[in-house]
């Protein structure tokens, strides 16, 4: 589903290279975990996958379902099924959450040639999804993420994900800021979306999340490269020993 | 002493004088106004109040006073401009002429459909009003009776019916008697792709204890030139909530003058200026606090794009007697294209010592991180921009108490965005 080859990315503004020859492939149906030290380039990779403008790809390729992902703009990638659950979801004053959700759902339906949702149908879906994630429906009457607590923001990201039904889900530290119960609820939400036609990339610092969302593969990102890949036992190993040995071995 | 050399009139000035003679509608006040225009000419940038709007350069030549359109045209043109609010009682003007379509006024409101007297004027800093005095065809006086509490919205609607290069000028006087409450919507509309000159003066007198909610929706056609002035006087304990929407027009100069002459006045002014295409929209405001213990707030949100040019001049004068004045002004602008611009000039003249005055002006573009977030959910760039623009102006519009009116105005904003964003 996703094939990243020899990817080099630098920050457009100052030219600093952050991703330095990264290779990664994720198959349909797979849950891949990416772990790695702070500042290693995990969020950068997720931004590059979703098409954020501040980065420049200088080398390499990203192929998504046979398509050159780098040719699409942000909205087109989303319409093609790429979804990023942000590490830091932004607050957008003045844009009502419900208006935003409806606009997003209909934009993607339109792209797929489906009819727009009627208002009652839309509200029904949001209510159901919010219920599953234990999100108070009244919270959704506020502007997008405005005044949401850290954990509420993360839950709202997963709410959007379940409403938009993407094909490639990228979760950037969705577990940070969640309490123990919320972690379970959010993980259930993600597991619910597991599907042979859907791939999930889980970026996390903690093995704990991977107890709930059990990954098919685990990759260590360090200094802009995947330095080691393995199965779920790699995450357990990292939890015990830290990154030092692996990074030293790769260098 | 230097000899007074006669100034050479511009084409626009000459044609105004010719139009005046051709119309043949003269009296002493009109003659005096025309003489002023002839002697001093239209104002240029050198006249402080016109610093950003060089009327002498911008006003087109070749206008003549509009004749009265047929009853049928007057009626049918309205269909192109769906009402902003339902259930209002509306007084209609077409091309400067009054039409009685027999809409019943609410109890407590009366209308005299005669041109009200023009206020005395100064030199060419008053050009807007001088042109109105010289050319006003029709007008009316709306009176709200003492103590009347009128729920129904009263509309003053002006439409230009499309005869090219005509002047349509009207003048309104509104007297809200003591302790009355009323809601008034003033609306100016005109057809697209027709050049015309629209002139409008409104004198609003709010007596002691009266509350007026006044909305101006200025939706002139894309080639229209408009010179408008609103004069407001507020007595003891008077309250005004004024909202202004500017959307459209090639040249719009809207002056808003407030004289706070009573104590304990509460004056709230807000507005949205949408400046796209080739529009030049200038809102020039002057608030004078003459008396102690009064509040004024003034908030404008502006969106400029295309080759639009916007101006906001906000003057606050606090006279020596006006202790404990609290005056606040904010002007926030979104600049969306390389070729648009906006000039904001706040001006405080304070002669009292115990006052609170604040003003702030900001200019921004749409926030990149918001754009990315919206687009990352599949919302197209255009729609994401529209959502954020809407959010920027909605904060002001949503504050309006009349939700039906707010919805009507938002509809106008949406239509503008469909065309310009
Ligand atoms: N727009 C930017 N401008 C300057 N530096 C940037 C920018 N984006 C990323 N960086 C730098 O790139 C490096 C990688 O950042 P990134 O956010 O991808 O790390 P991360 O692996 O997600 O870290 P964490 O685990 O702390 O979330 C960091 O050193 C960061 O400071
Ligand atoms: Mg990160």
XYZ file of C-alpha atoms and ligand atoms in Angstrom:
704
model
C 0.000 0.000 0.000
C 2.735 2.445 0.996
C 6.264 2.281 -0.369
C 8.831 4.853 0.744
C 12.188 4.626 -1.005
C 15.382 6.483 -0.130
C 13.448 9.504 1.080
C 15.383 12.682 1.769
C 13.546 15.658 3.203
C 14.745 19.029 4.268
C 13.116 22.007 5.860
C 12.294 24.424 3.100
C 13.089 27.522 5.092
C 16.629 26.789 6.248
C 17.547 23.685 4.238
C 18.200 21.466 7.265
C 17.927 17.806 6.282
C 15.653 15.871 8.652
C 14.837 12.647 6.760
C 18.034 11.148 5.393
C 17.414 8.198 3.116
C 14.408 6.544 4.711
C 12.986 3.240 3.437
C 9.702 1.814 4.639
C 6.960 -0.294 3.205
C 3.586 -0.914 4.757
C 1.164 -3.440 3.291
C -2.615 -3.218 3.221
C -4.010 -4.662 6.423
C -0.749 -4.040 8.288
C -0.284 -2.112 11.505
C 3.237 -0.692 11.583
C 4.640 0.980 14.672
C 7.342 3.629 14.406
C 9.378 4.382 17.497
C 12.415 6.551 17.950
C 14.063 9.241 20.045
C 12.767 12.791 20.271
C 13.652 14.817 17.237
C 14.457 11.779 15.076
C 11.970 12.840 12.381
C 8.784 10.890 13.137
C 6.395 13.833 12.964
C 8.285 15.170 9.977
C 7.643 11.905 8.171
C 3.942 12.094 9.017
C 3.756 15.675 7.719
C 5.532 14.751 4.528
C 3.095 11.893 3.998
C 0.152 14.253 4.408
C 1.661 16.943 2.198
C 2.552 19.817 4.500
C 4.197 22.632 2.609
C 7.151 23.509 4.837
C 9.175 20.504 3.716
C 11.033 19.789 0.535
C 11.628 16.286 -0.772
C 15.050 16.356 -2.398
C 15.407 12.674 -3.235
C 13.484 9.430 -3.211
C 9.852 8.499 -3.734
C 6.606 7.792 -1.927
C 4.224 5.473 -3.722
C 0.731 5.003 -2.346
C -1.481 2.398 -3.977
C 0.613 2.668 -7.122
C 0.261 6.450 -7.205
C 3.005 9.040 -6.721
C 1.833 10.585 -3.468
C 4.123 13.594 -3.816
C 2.139 14.814 -6.819
C -1.031 15.351 -4.809
C -1.861 18.362 -2.664
C -2.922 18.001 0.975
C -6.652 17.794 0.295
C -6.182 15.364 -2.579
C -4.145 13.032 -0.385
C -6.858 13.135 2.250
C -9.461 12.399 -0.376
C -7.306 9.489 -1.520
C -7.519 8.090 1.989
C -4.478 9.437 3.843
C -5.312 10.530 7.378
C -2.990 12.043 9.950
C -4.031 12.129 13.593
C -1.957 15.115 14.703
C 0.489 15.017 17.574
C -0.671 18.561 18.338
C -4.151 19.170 16.905
C -4.654 22.888 16.214
C -7.444 24.972 17.660
C -9.353 26.865 14.983
C -11.429 29.666 16.495
C -14.629 30.555 14.720
C -15.005 27.314 12.765
C -17.740 25.219 14.375
C -16.713 21.571 14.783
C -19.929 20.274 13.235
C -19.556 22.516 10.172
C -15.980 21.331 9.818
C -16.884 17.637 10.116
C -19.694 17.950 7.625
C -17.556 19.840 5.149
C -14.766 17.252 5.472
C -17.052 14.257 5.112
C -18.850 15.716 2.133
C -15.647 16.839 0.432
C -14.360 13.290 0.510
C -17.689 11.818 -0.544
C -17.777 14.199 -3.465
C -14.277 13.113 -4.469
C -15.456 9.516 -4.461
C -18.553 10.371 -6.498
C -20.942 9.770 -3.604
C -23.944 11.916 -2.731
C -23.680 14.516 0.058
C -24.900 13.445 3.461
C -28.239 14.775 4.586
C -28.107 16.687 7.856
C -29.996 14.042 9.866
C -27.810 11.267 8.468
C -24.700 13.293 9.247
C -25.772 13.983 12.819
C -26.668 10.343 13.343
C -23.188 9.255 12.283
C -21.448 11.809 14.453
C -23.559 10.905 17.475
C -22.797 7.227 17.038
C -19.059 7.743 16.568
C -18.895 10.208 19.481
C -20.744 7.712 21.646
C -18.234 4.961 20.837
C -15.360 7.229 21.826
C -17.154 8.593 24.900
C -17.028 12.116 23.570
C -19.687 14.461 24.942
C -21.730 15.556 21.943
C -22.017 19.074 23.400
C -18.269 19.448 23.062
C -18.739 19.284 19.313
C -20.795 22.458 19.398
C -17.599 24.380 20.096
C -15.179 25.591 17.444
C -12.677 23.009 16.199
C -10.587 21.815 19.183
C -11.042 25.144 20.973
C -10.778 24.693 24.700
C -10.528 20.893 24.367
C -8.209 19.290 26.918
C -5.149 17.470 25.603
C -6.881 14.106 25.832
C -10.109 15.444 24.321
C -8.155 16.694 21.336
C -6.664 13.257 20.768
C -10.075 11.652 21.034
C -11.488 14.173 18.603
C -8.770 13.159 16.120
C -9.872 9.541 16.333
C -13.487 10.660 15.976
C -12.568 12.341 12.706
C -10.700 9.259 11.630
C -13.622 6.952 12.231
C -16.011 9.316 10.411
C -13.726 9.739 7.407
C -12.834 6.042 7.101
C -9.371 6.577 5.607
C -7.227 3.863 4.012
C -3.882 4.916 5.463
C -4.098 6.076 9.062
C -1.092 7.767 10.627
C -1.339 8.210 14.378
C 1.299 10.580 15.675
C 1.648 10.002 19.418
C -2.083 9.679 19.823
C -1.435 8.000 23.178
C 0.351 10.918 24.790
C -1.981 12.907 26.963
C -4.559 10.131 27.248
C -5.587 8.760 30.611
C -5.646 4.995 31.085
C -9.333 4.609 30.277
C -9.108 6.893 27.277
C -6.135 4.924 25.996
C -8.304 1.831 25.987
C -11.222 3.603 24.315
C -9.042 5.143 21.632
C -7.244 1.845 20.995
C -10.609 0.117 20.597
C -11.525 2.806 18.103
C -8.371 2.126 16.119
C -8.726 -1.659 16.329
C -12.264 -1.268 15.112
C -10.846 0.279 11.951
C -8.395 -2.569 11.365
C -9.263 -4.013 8.029
C -7.502 -5.983 5.276
C -7.784 -2.923 3.040
C -6.494 -0.434 5.542
C -2.999 0.243 6.840
C -2.152 1.957 10.116
C 1.108 3.639 11.088
C 1.344 4.142 14.832
C 3.991 6.561 16.043
C 4.582 6.149 19.743
C 7.152 6.291 22.495
C 5.524 3.657 24.643
C 5.151 -0.081 24.444
C 1.937 0.313 26.496
C -0.086 1.476 23.475
C 1.157 -1.503 21.501
C -0.375 -3.832 24.077
C -3.718 -2.470 22.945
C -2.990 -1.941 19.282
C -0.810 -4.918 18.521
C 1.494 -4.092 15.618
C 2.503 -6.393 12.781
C 5.835 -4.633 12.455
C 7.949 -2.257 14.529
C 10.491 0.167 13.068
C 13.058 2.297 14.793
C 13.561 5.753 13.341
C 16.778 7.465 14.317
C 18.362 10.518 12.800
C 16.122 10.437 9.745
C 16.503 6.759 8.897
C 14.853 3.465 9.772
C 17.725 1.774 11.566
C 16.017 -1.427 12.627
C 12.799 -3.290 11.886
C 11.255 -6.276 13.571
C 8.037 -7.675 14.951
C 6.256 -6.677 18.157
C 9.015 -8.131 20.307
C 11.282 -5.299 19.140
C 9.087 -2.847 20.998
C 9.440 -4.859 24.178
C 13.182 -4.975 23.725
C 13.276 -1.179 23.290
C 11.212 -0.664 26.399
C 13.784 -2.629 28.394
C 17.031 -1.473 26.870
C 16.366 1.926 25.310
C 17.664 3.100 21.955
C 21.391 3.391 22.631
C 22.491 -0.120 21.589
C 20.403 -0.237 18.445
C 21.491 3.187 17.292
C 25.131 2.385 18.049
C 24.853 -0.887 16.121
C 23.349 0.906 13.121
C 25.949 3.660 13.039
C -2.331 89.205 -1.062
C -2.290 86.960 -4.033
C -5.001 87.197 -6.613
C -7.453 84.338 -6.550
C -6.803 82.414 -9.736
C -9.832 80.374 -10.750
C -9.072 76.708 -10.499
C -9.595 74.600 -13.598
C -12.445 72.206 -12.901
C -11.980 68.512 -13.522
C -14.330 66.658 -15.872
C -16.111 65.097 -12.918
C -16.606 68.501 -11.283
C -17.814 70.124 -14.508
C -20.245 67.337 -15.166
C -21.677 67.571 -11.637
C -22.331 71.282 -12.229
C -23.890 70.518 -15.612
C -26.043 67.770 -14.126
C -27.270 70.216 -11.487
C -28.289 72.771 -14.094
C -29.915 70.112 -16.275
C -31.949 68.729 -13.377
C -33.355 72.196 -12.707
C -34.272 71.270 -9.144
C -32.940 74.283 -7.322
C -33.368 76.150 -4.079
C -31.119 78.247 -1.877
C -29.595 75.316 0.024
C -28.914 73.352 -3.139
C -27.438 76.410 -4.845
C -25.159 77.008 -1.873
C -23.963 73.395 -1.896
C -23.198 73.536 -5.611
C -21.392 76.850 -5.171
C -19.226 75.242 -2.474
C -18.349 72.381 -4.804
C -17.577 74.804 -7.578
C -15.368 77.014 -5.435
C -13.426 74.339 -3.564
C -13.737 71.439 -5.934
C -13.890 67.826 -4.896
C -11.472 66.927 -2.105
C -8.067 65.465 -2.875
C -5.706 63.624 -0.565
C -4.664 66.970 0.835
C -7.970 67.186 2.658
C -7.199 65.119 5.749
C -10.530 63.298 5.820
C -9.946 62.132 2.257
C -6.331 61.148 2.718
C -6.817 57.643 1.323
C -9.667 58.404 -1.067
C -8.823 61.049 -3.625
C -12.347 61.911 -4.630
C -11.235 64.384 -7.262
C -9.318 61.641 -9.035
C -11.765 58.815 -8.396
C -15.183 60.321 -9.096
C -16.262 59.596 -12.652
C -17.638 62.220 -15.020
C -20.811 62.036 -17.081
C -23.518 61.471 -14.486
C -26.986 62.943 -14.794
C -29.816 62.887 -12.262
C -31.949 59.742 -12.566
C -35.550 60.185 -13.626
C -38.334 58.345 -11.844
C -38.489 54.728 -13.005
C -41.845 53.195 -13.891
C -43.887 51.636 -11.132
C -43.418 48.273 -12.767
C -39.634 48.483 -12.990
C -39.549 49.739 -9.418
C -41.412 46.639 -8.312
C -39.714 44.016 -10.446
C -36.140 45.078 -9.710
C -36.705 44.189 -6.070
C -37.084 40.517 -6.974
C -33.380 40.370 -7.779
C -32.501 41.264 -4.226
C -34.123 38.835 -1.821
C -34.855 40.405 1.523
C -32.354 40.169 4.321
C -35.011 39.698 6.958
C -38.515 38.352 6.788
C -41.410 40.185 8.341
C -39.986 43.686 8.068
C -42.030 46.740 7.101
C -40.069 48.384 4.311
C -40.036 51.861 2.772
C -38.777 51.723 -0.799
C -36.641 53.996 -2.907
C -35.671 53.438 -6.520
C -33.061 55.572 -8.235
C -33.512 58.192 -5.544
C -37.319 58.286 -5.810
C -39.769 57.201 -3.158
C -42.291 54.469 -3.954
C -45.192 53.713 -1.699
C -45.801 49.991 -1.937
C -48.309 50.214 0.870
C -46.461 48.272 3.528
C -48.132 48.941 6.864
C -45.909 50.511 9.488
C -45.865 49.079 12.988
C -47.711 50.978 15.691
C -45.543 53.770 17.074
C -43.776 54.460 13.775
C -44.742 57.153 11.296
C -43.272 58.208 8.012
C -43.471 61.542 6.248
C -42.355 60.954 2.674
C -40.837 64.351 2.102
C -37.228 65.297 1.690
C -35.953 66.273 5.141
C -33.947 69.440 5.514
C -30.209 69.125 4.954
C -27.814 69.868 7.792
C -25.589 72.915 7.435
C -22.220 71.991 5.959
C -18.652 73.168 5.802
C -16.103 73.109 2.985
C -15.044 70.320 0.728
C -14.310 67.951 3.612
C -18.106 67.695 3.505
C -18.207 66.877 -0.222
C -20.217 63.703 0.360
C -23.006 65.603 2.055
C -22.731 68.633 -0.264
C -23.436 66.390 -3.247
C -26.407 64.946 -1.406
C -27.757 68.371 -0.537
C -27.454 69.498 -4.150
C -28.950 66.404 -5.758
C -31.307 64.655 -3.318
C -34.438 63.723 -5.194
C -36.569 62.213 -2.477
C -36.341 61.279 1.136
C -38.352 60.647 4.214
C -38.568 61.238 7.912
C -39.197 58.231 10.087
C -40.393 58.983 13.594
C -40.535 56.549 16.459
C -42.995 57.727 19.075
C -42.002 58.432 22.661
C -41.924 55.267 24.718
C -42.835 53.045 21.749
C -41.342 49.571 21.872
C -41.395 48.349 18.325
C -40.503 44.760 17.656
C -41.061 44.643 13.926
C -38.033 45.611 11.884
C -38.440 48.777 9.850
C -36.634 48.737 6.530
C -35.323 51.580 4.402
C -34.442 50.008 1.082
C -32.829 51.683 -1.820
C -32.250 50.013 -5.186
C -30.713 51.287 -8.356
C -32.691 49.977 -11.304
C -29.932 50.044 -13.874
C -30.086 53.232 -15.954
C -26.438 53.861 -16.679
C -24.549 56.945 -15.513
C -27.307 58.286 -13.327
C -27.216 59.929 -9.939
C -29.584 58.556 -7.359
C -29.639 60.637 -4.198
C -31.812 60.283 -1.148
C -31.885 61.622 2.375
C -33.415 60.124 5.464
C -34.117 61.572 8.861
C -34.857 59.197 11.692
C -36.065 60.504 15.013
C -36.228 58.004 17.828
C -38.143 59.804 20.582
C -37.377 59.416 24.269
C -37.469 55.925 25.763
C -38.404 54.253 22.496
C -36.970 51.005 21.185
C -36.674 50.250 17.507
C -34.868 48.101 14.975
C -34.048 49.566 11.604
C -32.378 48.014 8.590
C -31.040 50.279 5.881
C -30.089 48.548 2.690
C -28.594 49.851 -0.554
C -28.449 47.569 -3.553
C -27.749 48.021 -7.239
C -27.338 45.988 -10.374
C -23.984 44.641 -11.453
C -22.113 46.060 -14.440
C -23.932 49.403 -14.402
C -22.136 52.586 -13.542
C -24.117 54.899 -11.302
C -23.603 57.356 -8.488
C -25.445 56.679 -5.308
C -25.701 59.402 -2.687
C -27.178 58.829 0.698
C -27.378 60.799 3.917
C -29.045 59.519 7.060
C -29.556 61.742 10.092
C -30.353 59.616 13.100
C -31.405 61.349 16.274
C -31.667 59.160 19.348
C -33.376 60.972 22.182
C -32.958 60.412 25.929
C -33.361 56.819 26.994
C -34.030 55.546 23.482
C -32.458 52.389 22.073
C -31.911 51.884 18.371
C -30.551 48.817 16.627
C -29.453 49.984 13.231
C -28.030 47.851 10.450
C -26.643 49.148 7.193
C -26.170 46.606 4.460
C -24.419 48.359 1.630
C -24.441 46.128 -1.427
C -23.872 48.464 -4.346
C -23.228 47.086 -7.842
C -19.651 46.346 -8.852
C -19.325 49.522 -10.952
C -21.213 51.801 -8.589
C -19.785 54.867 -6.926
C -21.327 55.621 -3.596
C -20.991 58.604 -1.314
C -22.784 57.998 1.951
C -22.953 59.643 5.321
C -24.611 58.677 8.558
C -24.912 61.312 11.290
C -25.967 60.155 14.711
C -26.734 62.176 17.778
C -27.229 60.423 21.119
C -28.993 61.924 24.127
C -28.883 61.013 27.834
C -28.907 57.264 28.370
C -29.323 56.612 24.657
C -28.097 53.370 23.215
C -27.152 52.499 19.656
C -26.094 49.141 18.267
C -24.914 49.800 14.757
C -23.741 47.178 12.316
C -22.406 47.975 8.853
C -21.798 45.507 6.044
C -19.995 46.722 2.946
C -19.996 44.301 0.086
C -19.602 45.590 -3.442
C -19.228 48.929 -5.178
C -16.372 50.303 -7.248
C -15.950 53.287 -4.982
C -17.643 53.378 -1.632
C -17.099 56.226 0.752
C -19.190 55.749 3.856
C -18.851 58.347 6.567
C -20.226 57.682 10.009
C -20.323 60.531 12.502
C -21.446 60.258 16.075
C -22.097 63.022 18.514
C -22.472 61.767 22.026
C -24.260 64.709 23.615
C -25.970 62.995 26.534
C -24.480 61.245 29.541
C -24.456 57.480 30.125
C -24.570 56.737 26.443
C -23.777 53.291 25.153
C -22.566 53.285 21.564
C -21.617 50.007 19.879
C -20.417 50.050 16.319
C -19.314 47.002 14.414
C -18.897 46.178 10.798
C -17.553 43.961 8.096
C -15.986 45.262 4.897
C -15.507 42.782 2.080
C -13.266 44.298 -0.531
C -12.709 42.278 -3.666
C -12.267 42.769 -7.393
C -11.627 46.442 -8.104
C -13.453 47.805 -5.083
C -12.273 50.810 -3.156
C -14.142 50.893 0.134
C -13.540 53.658 2.651
C -15.248 53.814 6.011
C -14.426 57.033 7.795
C -15.741 57.362 11.285
C -15.729 60.166 13.813
C -16.967 59.745 17.338
C -17.170 62.817 19.497
C -17.737 62.424 23.201
C -19.047 65.761 24.483
C -20.307 64.580 27.863
C -19.067 62.589 30.853
C -19.677 58.880 31.510
C -20.163 57.470 28.056
C -18.955 54.304 26.353
C -18.175 53.606 22.754
C -16.839 50.497 21.088
C -16.039 50.219 17.425
C -14.928 46.981 15.794
C -14.354 46.401 12.120
C -13.297 43.195 10.397
C -12.072 43.619 6.846
C -11.271 41.117 4.149
C -9.401 42.372 1.112
C -8.561 40.385 -1.984
C -8.129 40.784 -5.731
C -7.183 44.381 -6.419
C -9.351 45.687 -3.619
C -8.362 48.736 -1.602
C -9.804 49.306 1.812
C -9.671 52.253 4.172
C -10.711 52.675 7.758
C -10.225 56.017 9.426
C -11.428 56.031 12.980
C -11.340 59.265 14.869
C -12.273 59.510 18.511
C -12.597 62.966 20.010
C -12.968 63.265 23.716
C -13.899 66.806 24.691
C -12.696 68.351 27.902
C -16.024 67.863 29.655
C -16.194 64.202 28.695
C -14.577 62.722 31.817
C -14.789 58.970 32.365
C -15.221 58.244 28.691
C -14.454 54.651 27.764
C -13.752 54.386 24.048
C -12.395 51.299 22.332
C -11.666 50.743 18.700
C -10.351 47.728 16.816
C -9.755 47.181 13.139
C -8.640 43.727 12.008
C -7.881 42.928 8.417
C -7.211 39.841 6.360
C -5.153 40.602 3.276
C -5.541 37.727 0.860
C -3.822 38.772 -2.352
C -0.630 40.501 -3.394
C -2.481 43.291 -5.161
C -4.901 44.316 -2.455
C -4.256 46.705 0.364
C -5.809 48.210 3.426
C -5.049 51.447 5.227
C -6.132 51.820 8.802
C -5.761 55.127 10.586
C -6.917 55.370 14.166
C -6.842 58.876 15.547
C -7.391 59.876 19.141
C -7.913 63.472 20.210
C -8.326 63.568 23.925
C -8.886 66.720 25.922
C -10.242 65.166 29.111
C -7.805 63.653 31.624
C -9.728 60.795 33.222
C -10.594 58.619 30.250
C -9.876 55.183 28.879
C -9.197 54.976 25.184
C -7.761 52.050 23.304
C -7.290 51.300 19.693
C -5.657 48.491 17.797
C -5.218 47.519 14.198
C -3.961 44.183 12.903
C -3.267 42.866 9.434
C -2.851 39.150 8.813
C -3.087 36.459 6.192
C -4.900 33.177 6.743
C -3.064 31.048 9.290
C -1.057 28.300 7.525
C -1.485 25.744 10.283
C -5.288 26.139 10.092
C -5.217 25.731 6.336
C -3.131 22.570 6.649
C -5.405 21.074 9.279
C -8.569 21.667 7.240
C -7.036 20.438 4.001
C -5.622 17.370 5.753
C -9.255 16.392 6.248
C -9.968 16.615 2.536
C -11.395 20.137 2.434
C -10.272 21.858 -0.767
C -8.016 24.870 -0.569
C -10.823 27.169 -1.736
C -13.307 25.846 0.781
C -10.743 25.923 3.562
C -10.062 29.585 2.784
C -13.771 30.346 2.790
C -14.275 28.618 6.123
C -11.505 30.632 7.727
C -12.688 33.931 6.240
C -16.174 33.166 7.418
C -14.835 32.413 10.878
C -12.980 35.725 10.906
C -16.069 37.805 10.125
C -18.631 35.540 11.794
C -17.415 36.541 15.234
C -18.821 39.995 14.553
C -21.974 38.954 12.726
C -22.895 36.333 15.313
C -23.019 39.012 17.964
C -26.114 40.478 16.326
C -29.154 39.820 18.428
C -31.487 39.260 15.495
C -30.493 35.758 14.361
C -32.623 35.989 11.224
C -30.805 39.138 10.190
C -27.426 37.580 11.008
C -28.318 34.677 8.746
C -29.337 37.030 5.955
C -26.065 38.907 6.230
C -24.082 35.661 6.287
C -25.829 34.716 3.077
C -24.520 37.933 1.515
C -21.041 37.138 2.793
C -21.226 33.641 1.267
C -22.279 35.052 -2.082
C -19.370 37.470 -2.009
C -16.936 34.670 -1.181
C -18.232 32.495 -4.005
C -17.281 35.278 -6.349
C -14.036 36.518 -4.864
C -12.372 33.685 -2.930
N 9.585 23.486 10.517
C 10.716 23.172 11.184
N 11.648 24.116 11.397
C 12.798 23.833 12.056
N 13.072 22.618 12.535
C 12.188 21.638 12.362
C 10.951 21.867 11.686
N 10.267 20.706 11.664
C 11.046 19.812 12.306
N 12.177 20.372 12.705
C 13.279 19.678 13.437
O 13.386 18.408 12.863
C 13.690 17.457 13.827
C 12.679 16.332 13.776
O 11.474 16.799 14.295
P 10.189 15.882 14.458
O 9.105 16.730 14.968
O 9.946 15.177 13.181
O 10.674 14.868 15.565
P 9.916 13.660 16.250
O 10.659 12.455 15.908
O 8.481 13.703 15.895
O 10.132 14.013 17.774
P 9.163 13.813 19.058
O 9.337 12.420 19.478
O 9.727 14.756 20.069
O 7.780 14.155 18.648
C 13.723 18.183 15.150
O 15.056 18.469 15.453
C 12.959 19.447 14.889
O 13.408 20.509 15.667
Mg 6.739 14.106 16.929
